[in-house]
One Martini backbone bead per residue (centre of mass of N, CA, C, O) as a GRO file, in nm:
protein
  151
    1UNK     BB    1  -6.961  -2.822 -25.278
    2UNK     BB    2  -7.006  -2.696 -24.967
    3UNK     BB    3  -6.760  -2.640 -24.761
    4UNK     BB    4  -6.539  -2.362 -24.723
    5UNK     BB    5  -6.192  -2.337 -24.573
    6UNK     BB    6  -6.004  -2.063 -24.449
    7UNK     BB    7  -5.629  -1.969 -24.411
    8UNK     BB    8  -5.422  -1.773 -24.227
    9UNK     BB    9  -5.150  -1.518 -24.215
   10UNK     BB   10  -4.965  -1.232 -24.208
   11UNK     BB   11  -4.864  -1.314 -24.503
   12UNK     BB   12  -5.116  -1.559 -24.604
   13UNK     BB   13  -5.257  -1.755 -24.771
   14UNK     BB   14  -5.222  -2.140 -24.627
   15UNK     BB   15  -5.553  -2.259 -24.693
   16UNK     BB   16  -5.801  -2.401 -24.922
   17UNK     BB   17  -6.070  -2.647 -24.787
   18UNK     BB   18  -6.263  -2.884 -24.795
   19UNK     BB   19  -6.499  -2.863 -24.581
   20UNK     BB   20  -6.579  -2.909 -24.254
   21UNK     BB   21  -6.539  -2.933 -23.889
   22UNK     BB   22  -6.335  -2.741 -23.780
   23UNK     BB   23  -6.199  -2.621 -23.565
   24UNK     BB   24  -6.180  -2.390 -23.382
   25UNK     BB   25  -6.055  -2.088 -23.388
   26UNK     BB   26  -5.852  -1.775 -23.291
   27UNK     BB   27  -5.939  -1.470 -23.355
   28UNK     BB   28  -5.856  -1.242 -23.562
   29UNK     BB   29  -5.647  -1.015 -23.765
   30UNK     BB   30  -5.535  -0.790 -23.955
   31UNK     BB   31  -5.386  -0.942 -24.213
   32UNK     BB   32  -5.542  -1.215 -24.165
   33UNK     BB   33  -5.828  -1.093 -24.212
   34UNK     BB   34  -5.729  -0.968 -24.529
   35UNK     BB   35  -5.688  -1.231 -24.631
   36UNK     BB   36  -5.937  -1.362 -24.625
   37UNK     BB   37  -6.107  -1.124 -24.772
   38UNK     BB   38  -5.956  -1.193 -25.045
   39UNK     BB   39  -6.042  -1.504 -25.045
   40UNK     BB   40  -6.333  -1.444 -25.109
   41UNK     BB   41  -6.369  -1.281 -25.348
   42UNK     BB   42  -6.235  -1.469 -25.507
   43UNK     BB   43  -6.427  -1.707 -25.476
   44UNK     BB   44  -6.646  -1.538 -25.579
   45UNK     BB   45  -6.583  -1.466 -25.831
   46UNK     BB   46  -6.514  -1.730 -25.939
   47UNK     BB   47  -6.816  -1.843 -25.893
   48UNK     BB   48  -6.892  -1.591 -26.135
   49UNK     BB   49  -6.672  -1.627 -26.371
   50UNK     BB   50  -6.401  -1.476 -26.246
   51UNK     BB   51  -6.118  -1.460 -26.254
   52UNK     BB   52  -5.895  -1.445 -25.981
   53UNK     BB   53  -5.756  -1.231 -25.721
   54UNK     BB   54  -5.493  -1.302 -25.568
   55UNK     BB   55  -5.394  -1.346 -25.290
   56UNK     BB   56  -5.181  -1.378 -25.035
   57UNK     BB   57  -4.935  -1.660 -25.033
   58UNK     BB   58  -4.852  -1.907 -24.805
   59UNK     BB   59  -4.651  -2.141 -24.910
   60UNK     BB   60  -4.571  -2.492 -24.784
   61UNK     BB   61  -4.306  -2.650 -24.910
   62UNK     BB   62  -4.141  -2.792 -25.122
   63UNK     BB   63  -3.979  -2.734 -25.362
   64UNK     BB   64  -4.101  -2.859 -25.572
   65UNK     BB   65  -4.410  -2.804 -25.439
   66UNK     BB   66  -4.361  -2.475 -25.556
   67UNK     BB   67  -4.297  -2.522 -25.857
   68UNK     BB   68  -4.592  -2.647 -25.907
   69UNK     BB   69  -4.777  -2.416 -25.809
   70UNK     BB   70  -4.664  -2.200 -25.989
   71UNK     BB   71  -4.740  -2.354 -26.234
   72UNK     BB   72  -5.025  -2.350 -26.195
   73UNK     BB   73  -5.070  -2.043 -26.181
   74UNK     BB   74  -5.017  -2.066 -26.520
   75UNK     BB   75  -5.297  -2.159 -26.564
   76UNK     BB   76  -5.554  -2.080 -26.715
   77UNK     BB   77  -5.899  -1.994 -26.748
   78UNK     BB   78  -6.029  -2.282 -26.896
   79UNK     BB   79  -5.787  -2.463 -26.873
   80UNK     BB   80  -5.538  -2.754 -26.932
   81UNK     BB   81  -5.327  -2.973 -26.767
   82UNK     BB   82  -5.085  -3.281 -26.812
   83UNK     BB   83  -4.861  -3.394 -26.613
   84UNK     BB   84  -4.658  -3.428 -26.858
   85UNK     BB   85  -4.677  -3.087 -26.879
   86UNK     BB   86  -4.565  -3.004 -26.634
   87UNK     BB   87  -4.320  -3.147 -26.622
   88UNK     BB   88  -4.191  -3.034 -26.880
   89UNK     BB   89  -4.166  -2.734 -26.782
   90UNK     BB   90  -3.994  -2.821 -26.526
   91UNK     BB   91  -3.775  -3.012 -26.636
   92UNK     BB   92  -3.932  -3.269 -26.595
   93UNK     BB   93  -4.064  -3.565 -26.790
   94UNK     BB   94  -4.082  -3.788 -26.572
   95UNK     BB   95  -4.280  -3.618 -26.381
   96UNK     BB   96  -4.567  -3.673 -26.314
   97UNK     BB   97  -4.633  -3.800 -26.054
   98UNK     BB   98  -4.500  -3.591 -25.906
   99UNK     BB   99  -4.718  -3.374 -26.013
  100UNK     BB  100  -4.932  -3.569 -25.844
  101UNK     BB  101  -4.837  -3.533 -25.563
  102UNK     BB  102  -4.809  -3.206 -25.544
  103UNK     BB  103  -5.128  -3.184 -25.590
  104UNK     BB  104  -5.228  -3.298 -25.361
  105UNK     BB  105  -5.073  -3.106 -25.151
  106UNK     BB  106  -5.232  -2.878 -25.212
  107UNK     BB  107  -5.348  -2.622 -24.979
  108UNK     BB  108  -5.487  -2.429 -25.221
  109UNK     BB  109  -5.788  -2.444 -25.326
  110UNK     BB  110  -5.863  -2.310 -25.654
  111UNK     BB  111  -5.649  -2.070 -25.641
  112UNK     BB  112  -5.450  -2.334 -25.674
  113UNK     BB  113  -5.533  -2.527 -25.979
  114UNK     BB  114  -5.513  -2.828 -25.977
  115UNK     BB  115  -5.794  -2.914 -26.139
  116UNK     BB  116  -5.629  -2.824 -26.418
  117UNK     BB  117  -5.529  -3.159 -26.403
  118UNK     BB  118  -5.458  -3.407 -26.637
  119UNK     BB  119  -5.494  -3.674 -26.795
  120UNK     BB  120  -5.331  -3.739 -27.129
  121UNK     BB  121  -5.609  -3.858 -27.204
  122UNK     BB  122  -5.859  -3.677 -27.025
  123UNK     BB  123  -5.866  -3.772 -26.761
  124UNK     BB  124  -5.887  -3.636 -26.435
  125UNK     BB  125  -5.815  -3.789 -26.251
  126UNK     BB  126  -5.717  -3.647 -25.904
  127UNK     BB  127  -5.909  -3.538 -25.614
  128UNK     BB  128  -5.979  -3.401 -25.327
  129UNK     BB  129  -6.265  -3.296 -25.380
  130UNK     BB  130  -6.367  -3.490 -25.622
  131UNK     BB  131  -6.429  -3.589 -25.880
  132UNK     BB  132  -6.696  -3.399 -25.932
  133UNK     BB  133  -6.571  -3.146 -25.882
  134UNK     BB  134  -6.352  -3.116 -26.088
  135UNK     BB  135  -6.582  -3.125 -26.293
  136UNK     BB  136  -6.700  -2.929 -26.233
  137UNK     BB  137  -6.499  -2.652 -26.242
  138UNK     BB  138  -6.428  -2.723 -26.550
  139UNK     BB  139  -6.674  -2.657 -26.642
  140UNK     BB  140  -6.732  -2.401 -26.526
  141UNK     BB  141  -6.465  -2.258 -26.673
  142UNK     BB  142  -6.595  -2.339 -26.982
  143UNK     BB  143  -6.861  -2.211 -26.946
  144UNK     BB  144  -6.649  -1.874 -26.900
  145UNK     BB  145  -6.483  -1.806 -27.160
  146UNK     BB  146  -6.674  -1.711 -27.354
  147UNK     BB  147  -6.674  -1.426 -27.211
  148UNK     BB  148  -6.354  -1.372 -27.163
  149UNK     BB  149  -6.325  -1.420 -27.529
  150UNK     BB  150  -6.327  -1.257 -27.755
  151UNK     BB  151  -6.421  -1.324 -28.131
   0.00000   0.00000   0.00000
């Protein structure tokens, strides 16, 4: 996966993006501490395989695409849906594009879970962190579902 960057303001987690290499920053305190510190939380459970309980956001974006963020985070844990199904939830049936520049922009990856949108055919279509995570990352929650569905 590689190093994953978090930021935050005393609002809530506003960034978790791929890579390293981000200029240092002026040390935090407070509410954004502590909401760094859930939002680290959260990403230990994800990656140990439980939906994870998301710290406070602040997402900042237009109408639009705060509207695909929060469709996004209705998308439970181990399913996908495809931008044509997220474009149609949102009572916009033709903009499956447009769900998919709104994607391109989420600000908060894998908390907000755009990795989650796929082509209508089932083909993975892009991710900011790269056609190979976004397979893992759906790997990764279809092999924690049966855990998490009693049968």
């Amino acid at each position: 996966m590689g190093p994953i960057s978090v930021e935050a303001t005393e609002e809530g987690i506003c960034a978790v993006q791929f890579g390293g290499g981000a200029k240092a920053r002026a040390p935090i305190g407070g509410a954004a501490q502590q909401h760094v510190e859930a939002a680290l939380q959260a990403l230990r459970d994800y990656f140990a395989g439980t939906p994870p309980r998301l710290p406070p956001l602040q997402l900042r974006g237009t109408d639009w695409e705060l509207s695909v963020w929060r469709a996004l985070l209705a998308i439970p844990f181990g399913e996908t849906r495809s931008y044509g199904e997220l474009a149609r939830t949102l009572r916009r049936p033709g903009a499956a594009r447009a769900v998919g520049q709104a994607n391109h922009r989420n600000p908060v990856a894998i908390l907000v879970p755009c990795h989650r949108v796929v082509q209508a055919d089932g083909g993975l279509g892009g991710y900011g962190g790269g056609a190979e995570v976004k397979r893992w990352l759906l790997h990764h929650e279809a092999s924690h579902v049966p855990l998490l569905r009693p049968t």
